[in-house]
Coordinates of C-alpha atoms and ligand atoms in Angstrom, one line a residue:
M1 CA 145.0 -21.8 105.1
C2 CA 141.1 -22.8 104.7
G3 CA 138.6 -22.0 107.4
I4 CA 137.0 -24.4 109.7
I5 CA 133.7 -23.8 111.5
G6 CA 131.6 -26.0 113.6
Y7 CA 128.4 -25.7 115.8
T8 CA 126.2 -28.1 117.9
G9 CA 123.3 -26.6 119.9
Y10 CA 119.9 -25.5 120.1
S11 CA 119.6 -22.9 117.6
D12 CA 119.7 -23.1 113.5
A13 CA 123.2 -24.6 112.8
R14 CA 123.4 -23.4 109.3
G15 CA 123.1 -19.6 109.9
K16 CA 125.8 -19.6 112.2
L17 CA 128.2 -21.8 109.8
I18 CA 127.5 -19.2 106.9
K19 CA 128.1 -16.6 109.3
G20 CA 131.5 -18.2 110.7
L21 CA 132.3 -18.9 106.8
K22 CA 131.9 -15.3 106.0
V23 CA 134.6 -14.2 108.5
L24 CA 136.9 -16.9 107.5
E25 CA 136.8 -16.6 104.2
Y26 CA 139.9 -14.7 104.3
R27 CA 141.6 -17.8 104.9
G28 CA 140.9 -19.1 101.6
Y29 CA 138.1 -18.5 99.0
D30 CA 138.2 -21.0 96.2
S31 CA 135.2 -22.9 97.2
A32 CA 133.0 -23.7 100.2
G33 CA 130.6 -25.9 101.8
I34 CA 128.8 -27.3 104.9
A35 CA 127.6 -30.5 106.4
V36 CA 124.6 -30.3 108.8
K37 CA 122.8 -33.2 110.8
T38 CA 119.1 -33.5 109.6
N39 CA 117.1 -36.4 110.9
G40 CA 120.0 -38.3 111.8
Q41 CA 121.8 -38.0 108.4
D42 CA 124.8 -36.0 107.2
E43 CA 123.8 -33.6 104.4
I44 CA 126.5 -32.2 102.4
I45 CA 126.2 -28.9 100.1
K46 CA 129.1 -27.3 98.4
C47 CA 130.2 -25.4 95.5
K48 CA 133.1 -23.8 93.7
G49 CA 133.0 -20.2 94.8
R50 CA 132.5 -17.6 97.4
V51 CA 130.5 -18.3 100.6
E52 CA 127.9 -15.6 99.3
K53 CA 127.0 -18.5 96.7
L54 CA 126.9 -21.1 99.0
E55 CA 124.5 -19.1 101.4
K56 CA 121.9 -18.9 98.5
I57 CA 122.2 -22.6 97.7
T58 CA 121.6 -23.5 101.2
E59 CA 118.9 -21.3 102.2
S60 CA 116.2 -24.2 102.5
I61 CA 118.1 -25.9 105.3
T62 CA 116.5 -24.8 108.5
N63 CA 115.7 -27.9 110.5
S64 CA 119.5 -28.5 111.7
T65 CA 121.0 -27.7 115.0
T66 CA 124.6 -29.5 114.1
G67 CA 126.9 -28.9 111.4
I68 CA 130.7 -28.2 110.4
G69 CA 131.5 -25.9 107.3
H70 CA 134.5 -25.2 105.5
T71 CA 136.2 -22.2 103.2
R72 CA 139.1 -23.8 100.8
W73 CA 142.2 -22.4 99.7
A74 CA 143.1 -25.4 97.0
T75 CA 146.3 -27.7 97.8
H76 CA 145.4 -30.9 96.3
G77 CA 143.1 -31.0 93.4
E78 CA 141.5 -28.3 91.2
V79 CA 139.0 -25.5 92.3
S80 CA 135.9 -27.5 92.0
D81 CA 132.8 -28.3 93.3
T82 CA 133.8 -32.2 93.9
N83 CA 137.0 -31.0 95.5
S84 CA 135.4 -28.4 98.0
H85 CA 134.7 -29.6 101.6
P86 CA 133.3 -31.2 103.4
H87 CA 134.1 -34.8 102.4
K88 CA 132.3 -38.0 103.2
F89 CA 133.4 -41.4 103.2
G90 CA 131.0 -44.3 104.8
K91 CA 129.9 -42.9 108.0
V92 CA 132.4 -40.2 108.2
T93 CA 131.8 -36.6 107.2
L94 CA 134.7 -34.3 107.8
V95 CA 136.9 -30.7 106.6
H96 CA 140.2 -30.3 107.1
N97 CA 142.6 -27.7 107.0
G98 CA 146.3 -28.6 106.3
I99 CA 147.9 -31.3 104.3
I100 CA 148.4 -35.1 104.7
E101 CA 151.7 -35.6 102.9
N102 CA 151.5 -39.6 102.9
Y103 CA 147.8 -39.9 101.6
K104 CA 148.6 -41.6 98.4
S105 CA 150.2 -44.4 100.5
H106 CA 146.7 -44.7 102.3
V107 CA 144.9 -44.9 99.1
R108 CA 147.0 -48.2 98.5
K109 CA 147.0 -49.3 101.8
Y110 CA 143.2 -49.1 102.3
S111 CA 142.4 -50.0 98.6
L112 CA 140.7 -46.7 98.1
E113 CA 141.5 -46.7 94.0
G114 CA 138.2 -46.2 92.3
K115 CA 136.4 -45.5 95.4
L116 CA 137.1 -41.7 96.0
Q117 CA 134.9 -38.8 94.4
S118 CA 137.5 -36.3 94.6
Q119 CA 141.5 -35.7 94.2
T120 CA 141.8 -34.6 97.8
D121 CA 144.2 -35.7 100.7
S122 CA 141.3 -34.8 102.7
E123 CA 138.5 -37.5 101.3
V124 CA 141.3 -40.1 101.8
A125 CA 141.5 -38.9 105.4
A126 CA 137.9 -39.4 105.8
A127 CA 138.1 -42.9 104.4
V128 CA 140.9 -43.9 106.6
I129 CA 139.1 -42.7 109.8
D130 CA 136.0 -44.9 108.5
S131 CA 138.0 -47.8 108.2
C132 CA 139.1 -47.4 111.8
Y133 CA 135.3 -46.7 113.0
D134 CA 133.7 -49.5 114.5
T135 CA 131.9 -48.2 117.4
D136 CA 134.3 -45.8 119.2
P137 CA 134.8 -42.5 117.2
I138 CA 137.8 -41.1 119.6
S139 CA 139.6 -44.5 118.7
A140 CA 139.1 -44.3 115.2
I141 CA 140.3 -40.6 115.1
Y142 CA 143.4 -41.5 117.0
N143 CA 144.3 -44.7 115.4
A144 CA 143.8 -43.0 111.7
V145 CA 145.4 -39.6 112.3
K146 CA 148.5 -41.5 113.9
E147 CA 149.3 -42.7 110.2
F148 CA 149.2 -39.2 108.9
K149 CA 152.1 -37.4 107.9
G150 CA 151.8 -33.6 107.7
T151 CA 149.7 -30.9 109.2
F152 CA 146.1 -31.2 109.9
A153 CA 143.0 -29.7 111.7
F154 CA 139.7 -32.0 111.3
A155 CA 136.3 -31.4 112.6
V156 CA 134.3 -34.7 112.1
M157 CA 130.9 -35.9 112.3
F158 CA 129.6 -39.4 112.1
D159 CA 126.5 -40.6 110.5
D160 CA 125.5 -42.7 113.5
I161 CA 126.4 -40.4 116.1
K162 CA 123.7 -37.7 116.8
D163 CA 124.6 -33.9 117.6
K164 CA 128.3 -34.5 118.2
I165 CA 131.1 -32.7 116.4
F166 CA 134.7 -34.4 117.1
A167 CA 137.9 -32.8 116.4
I168 CA 141.7 -33.0 116.4
R169 CA 144.8 -31.2 115.2
N170 CA 148.3 -31.4 114.6
V171 CA 150.0 -27.9 114.1
S172 CA 147.1 -26.5 112.2
P173 CA 144.9 -24.3 114.8
I174 CA 141.6 -25.1 115.9
V175 CA 140.0 -23.1 118.7
I176 CA 136.8 -23.9 120.8
C177 CA 134.3 -22.2 122.9
R178 CA 130.7 -22.5 124.3
N179 CA 128.0 -20.9 125.8
N180 CA 124.2 -21.8 126.9
D181 CA 123.3 -22.0 123.1
G182 CA 125.8 -24.6 122.5
A183 CA 129.7 -25.1 121.3
Y184 CA 131.5 -23.8 118.7
I185 CA 134.6 -24.9 117.0
A186 CA 136.7 -22.7 114.2
S187 CA 140.2 -22.4 112.9
D188 CA 140.1 -18.8 113.9
I189 CA 138.6 -17.1 116.9
L190 CA 137.6 -14.3 115.1
A191 CA 134.7 -16.9 113.7
I192 CA 133.4 -17.6 116.9
G193 CA 134.6 -15.0 119.3
E194 CA 131.0 -13.0 119.2
Y195 CA 129.9 -16.2 121.3
S196 CA 131.9 -16.3 124.5
K197 CA 134.5 -14.0 126.3
E198 CA 136.7 -17.3 126.7
Y199 CA 138.2 -19.8 124.5
F200 CA 140.9 -22.6 124.3
V201 CA 143.1 -23.6 121.8
L202 CA 142.7 -27.5 121.2
P203 CA 146.0 -28.9 122.5
E204 CA 147.8 -31.0 119.7
M205 CA 146.8 -34.5 119.2
S206 CA 143.9 -34.5 121.6
V207 CA 140.6 -34.9 120.7
A208 CA 137.9 -32.6 121.5
V209 CA 134.1 -33.6 121.7
L210 CA 131.3 -31.1 121.2
E211 CA 128.1 -31.6 122.5
K212 CA 125.0 -29.1 122.6
S213 CA 125.6 -28.6 126.4
K214 CA 129.3 -29.5 127.1
V215 CA 132.7 -29.8 125.3
E216 CA 135.4 -32.3 126.5
V217 CA 139.0 -33.0 125.5
F218 CA 140.7 -36.2 125.7
N219 CA 144.6 -36.9 125.1
T220 CA 146.1 -39.9 123.4
S221 CA 145.6 -42.2 126.6
G222 CA 142.0 -41.4 126.6
E223 CA 142.3 -39.2 129.7
K224 CA 139.8 -36.4 130.2
I225 CA 142.1 -32.9 130.2
E226 CA 141.2 -29.4 131.2
P227 CA 142.4 -27.2 128.6
E228 CA 143.9 -23.8 129.4
M229 CA 141.2 -21.0 128.9
M230 CA 142.0 -17.8 127.0
P231 CA 140.3 -14.4 127.3
Y232 CA 139.0 -13.1 123.9
D233 CA 139.3 -9.4 124.0
W234 CA 138.9 -8.3 120.3
S235 CA 135.8 -6.1 120.5
N236 CA 133.3 -7.8 117.5
N237 CA 133.0 -4.4 115.9
D238 CA 136.5 -4.5 115.3
S239 CA 135.9 -7.1 112.8
G240 CA 133.4 -5.4 110.6
K241 CA 133.9 -2.9 107.6
G242 CA 133.2 0.2 109.7
G243 CA 131.3 1.8 106.9
Y244 CA 134.3 1.4 104.2
P245 CA 134.0 -0.3 101.1
F246 CA 136.7 -2.5 101.7
F247 CA 138.5 -3.9 105.0
M248 CA 141.8 -2.7 103.4
E249 CA 140.6 0.9 103.8
K250 CA 139.2 0.5 107.1
E251 CA 142.4 -1.2 108.5
I252 CA 144.8 1.6 106.8
M253 CA 142.9 4.4 108.5
E254 CA 143.0 2.5 112.0
Q255 CA 146.7 3.1 112.1
P256 CA 146.9 5.9 114.3
D257 CA 145.1 4.6 117.1
V258 CA 146.5 0.9 116.6
I259 CA 149.9 2.4 116.7
Q260 CA 149.0 4.4 119.9
K261 CA 147.6 1.2 121.3
T262 CA 150.9 -0.6 120.4
V263 CA 153.5 1.7 122.1
A264 CA 151.7 3.4 124.5
G265 CA 151.5 0.8 127.3
R266 CA 155.1 0.2 126.6
I267 CA 156.4 3.6 127.4
K268 CA 157.0 4.4 130.8
D269 CA 158.6 7.7 132.4
G270 CA 160.4 8.4 129.0
F271 CA 161.7 4.6 128.7
V272 CA 160.7 1.4 126.9
D273 CA 159.4 -1.2 129.5
F274 CA 158.2 -4.5 128.7
S275 CA 157.3 -5.7 131.9
S276 CA 153.5 -5.9 131.0
D277 CA 154.7 -8.5 128.3
N278 CA 156.5 -10.5 131.0
I279 CA 160.1 -9.7 129.4
D280 CA 162.9 -8.7 131.5
D281 CA 166.2 -7.3 130.4
S282 CA 167.6 -10.9 130.5
L283 CA 166.0 -11.7 127.2
F284 CA 168.1 -9.0 125.6
E285 CA 171.5 -9.7 127.5
N286 CA 174.5 -11.8 126.3
I287 CA 173.3 -11.9 122.7
D288 CA 176.0 -11.9 120.2
N289 CA 173.8 -11.9 116.8
I290 CA 169.9 -11.6 115.9
S291 CA 168.3 -13.6 113.7
I292 CA 164.7 -12.5 112.3
I293 CA 162.6 -15.0 110.7
A294 CA 159.3 -14.0 109.0
C295 CA 157.4 -14.1 105.5
G296 CA 156.2 -11.5 103.2
T297 CA 155.1 -8.3 104.9
A298 CA 156.3 -9.3 108.1
M299 CA 159.6 -10.1 107.0
H300 CA 159.6 -6.5 105.5
A301 CA 159.0 -5.2 108.8
G302 CA 161.9 -7.4 110.0
L303 CA 164.3 -5.8 107.2
I304 CA 163.5 -2.5 109.1
G305 CA 164.2 -4.1 112.2
K306 CA 167.6 -5.1 111.0
G307 CA 168.3 -1.6 110.0
L308 CA 167.4 0.0 113.3
I309 CA 169.4 -2.5 115.2
E310 CA 172.7 -2.6 113.2
A311 CA 172.6 1.0 112.9
N312 CA 171.8 2.0 116.4
I313 CA 172.9 -0.8 118.6
R314 CA 175.7 -2.6 116.5
I315 CA 174.6 -6.2 116.6
P316 CA 174.9 -8.1 113.7
C317 CA 171.2 -9.1 112.7
E318 CA 170.2 -11.2 109.8
V319 CA 166.8 -11.4 108.3
H320 CA 165.4 -14.9 106.8
Y321 CA 162.7 -15.7 104.7
A322 CA 161.1 -18.6 107.1
S323 CA 160.8 -20.9 104.5
E324 CA 164.7 -21.1 103.7
F325 CA 165.7 -20.7 107.4
M326 CA 166.3 -24.5 108.4
Y327 CA 167.5 -25.6 105.0
K328 CA 170.7 -23.1 104.8
S329 CA 172.3 -24.2 107.9
P330 CA 171.8 -20.7 109.5
I331 CA 174.6 -19.8 112.1
I332 CA 172.6 -19.6 115.4
N333 CA 173.5 -20.4 119.0
K334 CA 172.5 -19.9 122.4
N335 CA 173.8 -16.3 122.3
T336 CA 171.6 -15.6 119.5
L337 CA 168.2 -14.1 119.8
V338 CA 165.7 -15.2 117.0
I339 CA 162.8 -12.9 116.5
C340 CA 159.7 -14.3 114.7
V341 CA 157.3 -11.8 113.2
S342 CA 154.0 -12.9 112.3
Q343 CA 150.6 -10.9 112.1
S344 CA 148.5 -14.6 112.6
G345 CA 150.9 -16.2 114.4
E346 CA 150.0 -19.4 112.5
T347 CA 152.3 -19.1 109.2
I348 CA 153.6 -22.4 109.2
D349 CA 157.0 -22.0 107.7
T350 CA 157.6 -19.4 110.6
L351 CA 156.5 -21.6 113.0
E352 CA 158.9 -24.3 111.9
A353 CA 161.8 -22.3 111.5
L354 CA 161.2 -21.1 115.3
K355 CA 161.0 -24.8 116.3
Y356 CA 164.1 -25.4 114.5
A357 CA 165.9 -22.1 116.2
K358 CA 164.9 -23.4 119.7
R359 CA 166.4 -26.8 118.9
Q360 CA 169.6 -25.2 118.1
G361 CA 169.6 -23.8 121.7
A362 CA 168.6 -20.0 120.5
K363 CA 166.5 -17.6 122.7
S364 CA 163.2 -16.7 121.1
L365 CA 160.9 -13.6 121.2
S366 CA 157.9 -13.4 118.8
I367 CA 156.1 -10.1 117.5
V368 CA 152.4 -11.3 116.7
N369 CA 149.1 -9.9 116.4
V370 CA 146.6 -12.8 117.3
R371 CA 146.9 -13.8 120.8
G372 CA 147.4 -17.4 121.8
S373 CA 148.3 -18.3 118.1
S374 CA 150.9 -21.2 117.7
I375 CA 153.8 -18.6 117.3
A376 CA 153.1 -17.1 120.4
R377 CA 152.6 -20.0 122.4
E378 CA 155.8 -21.7 120.8
S379 CA 158.0 -18.6 121.7
D380 CA 160.0 -18.0 124.8
S381 CA 158.6 -14.2 125.0
V382 CA 156.0 -12.8 122.8
I383 CA 155.2 -9.1 122.1
Y384 CA 151.8 -8.7 120.9
T385 CA 151.0 -5.6 118.5
W386 CA 147.8 -4.1 119.4
A387 CA 146.5 -3.9 115.7
G388 CA 143.3 -5.7 116.0
P389 CA 142.1 -7.9 113.5
E390 CA 143.3 -7.9 110.3
I391 CA 141.0 -9.1 107.6
A392 CA 142.2 -8.1 104.2
V393 CA 144.9 -10.3 102.8
A394 CA 147.1 -7.2 102.2
S395 CA 148.7 -6.6 105.5
T396 CA 148.7 -2.8 106.5
K397 CA 148.4 -2.1 110.0
A398 CA 150.0 -5.3 111.0
Y399 CA 153.2 -4.1 109.5
T400 CA 153.4 -0.6 110.8
T401 CA 152.8 -2.0 114.3
Q402 CA 155.3 -4.6 113.9
V403 CA 158.0 -1.8 112.9
C404 CA 156.8 0.0 116.1
I405 CA 157.8 -3.0 118.2
F406 CA 161.1 -2.9 116.8
F407 CA 161.4 0.7 117.5
L408 CA 160.7 -0.1 121.0
I409 CA 163.0 -3.0 120.9
T410 CA 165.9 -0.7 119.6
A411 CA 165.0 1.8 122.2
R412 CA 165.4 -1.1 125.1
L413 CA 168.5 -2.5 123.6
A414 CA 170.2 0.9 123.3
Q415 CA 169.6 1.2 127.2
I416 CA 170.4 -1.9 128.2
N417 CA 173.6 -2.1 126.2
G418 CA 174.5 1.8 126.8
T419 CA 174.8 2.3 122.7
M420 CA 172.8 5.9 123.3
S421 CA 172.9 8.2 125.8
K422 CA 169.8 9.2 128.0
N423 CA 169.2 12.1 125.6
E424 CA 169.4 10.1 122.7
I425 CA 166.8 7.8 124.0
S426 CA 164.4 10.2 125.1
S427 CA 164.7 11.9 121.7
F428 CA 164.3 8.4 120.2
I429 CA 161.3 7.9 122.1
E430 CA 159.5 11.1 121.3
Q431 CA 159.7 10.3 117.6
I432 CA 158.3 6.9 118.4
E433 CA 155.2 9.1 120.2
L434 CA 155.1 11.3 117.0
L435 CA 154.0 8.2 114.7
P436 CA 150.2 8.7 115.1
D437 CA 150.1 11.9 114.0
A438 CA 152.5 11.8 111.1
V439 CA 150.2 8.9 110.1
K440 CA 147.0 11.0 110.1
Y441 CA 148.9 13.7 108.1
V442 CA 149.4 11.2 105.7
L443 CA 145.7 10.1 105.6
D444 CA 144.5 13.5 105.7
S445 CA 146.2 14.0 102.2
R446 CA 145.0 10.8 101.0
E447 CA 143.2 12.5 97.9
K448 CA 146.4 13.5 96.6
L449 CA 147.7 9.9 96.8
H450 CA 144.2 8.9 94.9
H451 CA 145.1 11.5 92.4
L452 CA 148.6 10.1 92.0
A453 CA 147.3 6.4 91.4
N454 CA 145.6 7.5 88.3
S455 CA 149.0 7.6 86.8
M456 CA 149.6 3.9 87.5
L457 CA 146.3 2.6 86.4
S458 CA 147.4 1.1 82.9
A459 CA 150.8 0.3 83.7
E460 CA 152.2 -3.0 83.3
H461 CA 155.2 -2.9 85.1
V462 CA 156.2 -0.3 87.9
F463 CA 159.6 0.3 89.4
M464 CA 160.3 1.7 93.0
I465 CA 163.9 3.0 93.9
G466 CA 165.0 4.3 97.3
R467 CA 168.3 4.1 99.4
G468 CA 168.8 2.7 102.8
Q469 CA 165.8 2.3 105.1
D470 CA 163.8 3.7 102.0
Y471 CA 164.7 0.6 100.1
Y472 CA 163.6 -1.7 102.7
A473 CA 160.2 0.4 102.9
L474 CA 159.8 0.3 98.9
M475 CA 160.3 -3.5 99.2
E476 CA 156.6 -3.7 101.5
A477 CA 155.3 -1.2 99.0
S478 CA 155.9 -3.1 96.0
L479 CA 154.5 -6.0 97.2
K480 CA 151.3 -4.2 98.3
L481 CA 150.8 -3.0 95.0
K482 CA 151.7 -6.5 93.3
E483 CA 149.4 -8.4 95.3
I484 CA 146.4 -6.2 95.1
S485 CA 146.7 -4.5 91.6
Y486 CA 148.2 -7.3 89.7
I487 CA 150.8 -4.9 88.1
H488 CA 154.4 -6.4 88.0
C489 CA 156.2 -4.2 90.5
E490 CA 159.8 -4.2 91.7
A491 CA 161.7 -2.2 94.3
F492 CA 165.2 -1.3 93.8
A493 CA 168.1 0.1 95.8
S494 CA 168.4 3.1 93.8
G495 CA 172.1 2.8 93.3
E496 CA 172.0 -1.0 92.1
L497 CA 169.6 0.1 89.2
K498 CA 172.3 0.9 86.8
H499 CA 173.5 -2.4 87.1
G500 CA 171.3 -4.2 84.7
T501 CA 167.6 -3.2 85.6
I502 CA 167.6 0.3 84.2
A503 CA 167.7 -1.5 80.8
L504 CA 163.7 -2.1 81.5
I505 CA 163.0 1.9 81.9
T506 CA 161.5 3.3 78.8
E507 CA 159.6 6.1 78.0
G508 CA 156.5 6.5 80.5
T509 CA 157.8 3.6 82.8
P510 CA 156.2 4.5 86.0
V511 CA 158.9 4.7 88.9
V512 CA 157.9 5.6 92.4
A513 CA 160.8 7.5 94.1
L514 CA 161.1 7.7 97.8
M515 CA 163.5 10.3 99.3
T516 CA 163.4 10.5 103.2
Q517 CA 167.0 9.7 104.2
E518 CA 169.1 13.0 104.9
K519 CA 172.5 11.3 104.2
L520 CA 171.3 9.8 101.2
K521 CA 169.8 12.7 99.4
L522 CA 172.1 13.9 96.9
K523 CA 172.6 10.3 95.8
Q524 CA 168.9 9.5 95.4
I525 CA 168.5 12.9 93.3
S526 CA 171.1 11.7 90.8
N527 CA 169.6 8.5 90.8
I528 CA 166.0 9.9 90.3
T529 CA 167.7 12.0 87.5
E530 CA 168.9 9.1 85.9
V531 CA 165.7 7.6 85.2
K532 CA 164.0 10.6 84.5
S533 CA 166.5 11.1 81.5
R534 CA 165.6 7.5 80.1
G535 CA 161.8 8.7 79.8
A536 CA 160.6 7.3 83.2
K537 CA 157.4 8.9 84.3
V538 CA 158.4 9.3 88.0
I539 CA 156.3 9.9 91.4
T540 CA 158.2 11.4 94.0
L541 CA 157.6 10.9 97.7
I542 CA 159.6 13.2 99.5
K543 CA 160.2 14.3 103.4
K544 CA 158.9 17.7 103.9
S545 CA 162.5 18.9 105.2
L546 CA 164.4 17.3 101.9
N547 CA 161.9 19.2 99.6
D548 CA 163.9 21.9 98.8
G549 CA 162.9 22.5 95.2
S550 CA 165.8 20.2 93.5
L551 CA 163.1 17.8 92.6
E552 CA 159.5 18.2 91.6
C553 CA 157.9 16.6 94.8
S554 CA 154.7 14.5 93.9
F555 CA 153.6 13.7 97.6
E556 CA 155.2 15.6 100.7
L557 CA 155.6 13.7 103.7
P558 CA 155.7 14.8 107.2
D559 CA 158.7 15.3 109.1
L560 CA 160.2 12.7 111.6
A561 CA 163.7 11.5 112.1
D562 CA 165.2 9.3 109.4
D563 CA 164.8 6.1 111.4
F564 CA 161.1 6.7 111.5
M565 CA 160.4 7.9 108.0
V566 CA 159.2 4.3 107.1
V567 CA 156.0 4.6 108.8
P568 CA 154.4 7.5 107.0
S569 CA 156.0 6.3 103.8
V570 CA 154.5 3.0 103.6
V571 CA 151.1 4.4 104.8
A572 CA 151.3 6.7 102.0
M573 CA 152.1 3.8 99.5
Q574 CA 149.4 1.7 101.0
L575 CA 147.2 4.1 100.0
L576 CA 148.5 4.4 96.6
A577 CA 148.4 0.5 96.1
Y578 CA 144.6 0.7 97.4
Y579 CA 143.6 3.3 95.1
V580 CA 145.0 1.7 91.8
S581 CA 143.6 -1.5 92.9
S582 CA 139.9 -0.2 94.0
D583 CA 140.0 2.1 90.7
K584 CA 140.7 -0.8 88.6
G585 CA 137.5 -2.6 90.1
L586 CA 139.4 -5.4 91.8
D587 CA 138.5 -7.4 94.9
V588 CA 141.0 -5.2 97.0
D589 CA 140.5 -7.4 100.0
K590 CA 140.5 -11.0 98.4
P591 CA 143.2 -11.0 95.6
R592 CA 143.4 -13.8 93.3
N593 CA 145.2 -17.0 94.3
L594 CA 146.0 -15.4 98.0
A595 CA 144.8 -16.5 101.5
K596 CA 145.4 -14.6 104.7
V597 CA 146.9 -17.2 106.9
V598 CA 149.4 -19.4 105.1
T599 CA 149.7 -22.9 106.7
V600 CA 151.1 -25.0 104.1
E601 CA 154.6 -25.0 103.6
Ligands
M6R1 O1 150.6 -13.8 109.4 P1 151.9 -13.6 108.8 O2 152.4 -12.4 109.1 O3 153.3 -14.5 109.4 O4 151.7 -13.8 107.4 C1 153.2 -13.7 106.8 C2 152.7 -13.3 105.1 O5 151.8 -14.3 104.6 C3 152.0 -11.7 105.1 O6 152.7 -11.0 105.9 C4 151.7 -11.4 103.6 O7 152.9 -11.2 102.8 C5 150.8 -10.3 103.4 N1 149.6 -10.8 103.7 C6 150.9 -9.7 102.7 O8 150.4 -8.4 102.5

């Protein structure tokens, strides 16, 4: 949460900061600000609202080549100009991502009562660094942060130090790169990736010093260290809107391609092969149980993974909300494979749960989109999705590619454990290879979904019903609709509806019913009929081969084997949610109260 950017070099800093903040805005968009060095002073301009507003009010700053910037997702203190970053105390100006849990004790210890402008923990951090500062900025930063409890990433400038930016982090990410024009720092490589083909992740509790012509990193003993450089391989074009009005639409439309990229390199001679991920079969051997850990959409992908693994491999598999995992004494040991799923690779709940699982001796594998992210680095093994940058807050292509990785894992486990014959594995893989075309079919029929979306525009509540894997797919569809259209929506296992919730169905209540699972068809028809006879306005999405006229079909889904229907089904429902939100005139990419990367617990 919150985006950090910084630049020191030979060009206009304000332009680079604003450009970076526009990219980072998806991390939080409550307020934005920059601090630039002009004639030796640190000048701060910040405001409640979007980066666009900040861009206008900073137009006059043309004479600075060093600065830091921030886009905020409020944690401590209301959304206001004053609580926006950067914060300045004494000689210290900083931007902060994360939470200083014990900041109140520092207010007392450093006698800061009545001296602070804002209600933020970040301003307290600036004050503590300032108190520790005499002439040595690196020691001041170390001495201050060793008193902080919590997660943080700071970019810091000192009034009396020309053209230098200092940075330190604990858990919250910071990436750094440089080129002939200067040095760049950000909370997310997307913001600075265009400036260099390589970058590094600042090691935890090391201080980086950015100067115009060099970047140095020092460990806690003050020794200079060489951080590991990583390639940046996402093209800059990947992060534009590509002519679409919203990133979400662009990202939905990219799914055939990114699914293809995600699976193609991992299928060799008709079998799944993870050697390009440096994963050998020992990771999957001697496993008694699997625990999948994730949040939100990634957790929904995990539910699909559970269904696939339990049905096809017969290994018990639990799915956990990352935020609950370690507090419920999970039963894991050295024969547990923990699979963490995360688009950003930075979700703090997932990261902390992963660390906990490793401490209990579990083996770990992560399914991650962002290369070099914290979760990727913390796991024993990583399988990257090839979704490319996902900017819209509502996750779409990350989900479908995560589900595809679960298809691949299932096929590999089946081969290792002998739970499927060679022919069965071949047919399973053929289905994986059919996915891009199945998704294309849905995308090509999107106008029908647009039309269906009309019937939900004025709804206050929508219910979604399905059985088996369809129920898990609907959990994701329901999250999509809620988060971008602000319509209350709940997904139910169809059979469960009559144990209470059916009381909420009245004349005209929209109910989305998904029917793709052959063995559950007759039961699902009965459940759909039950809600219809209570007045529900039912929108049915039915797999082609099950569409035999027994029900009115609102949208026909292409035929795949049941296990694979989740992908075209969810893509159809992503579009449904997208059209509801865009036709309501909402900010599809930046729904209220949300942020793309959730780095607070
Ligand atoms: O980056 P992650 O995949 O770990 O993020 C987890 C959730 O915050 C995320 O999936 C969220 O639910 C989606 N943005 C919702 O569309």
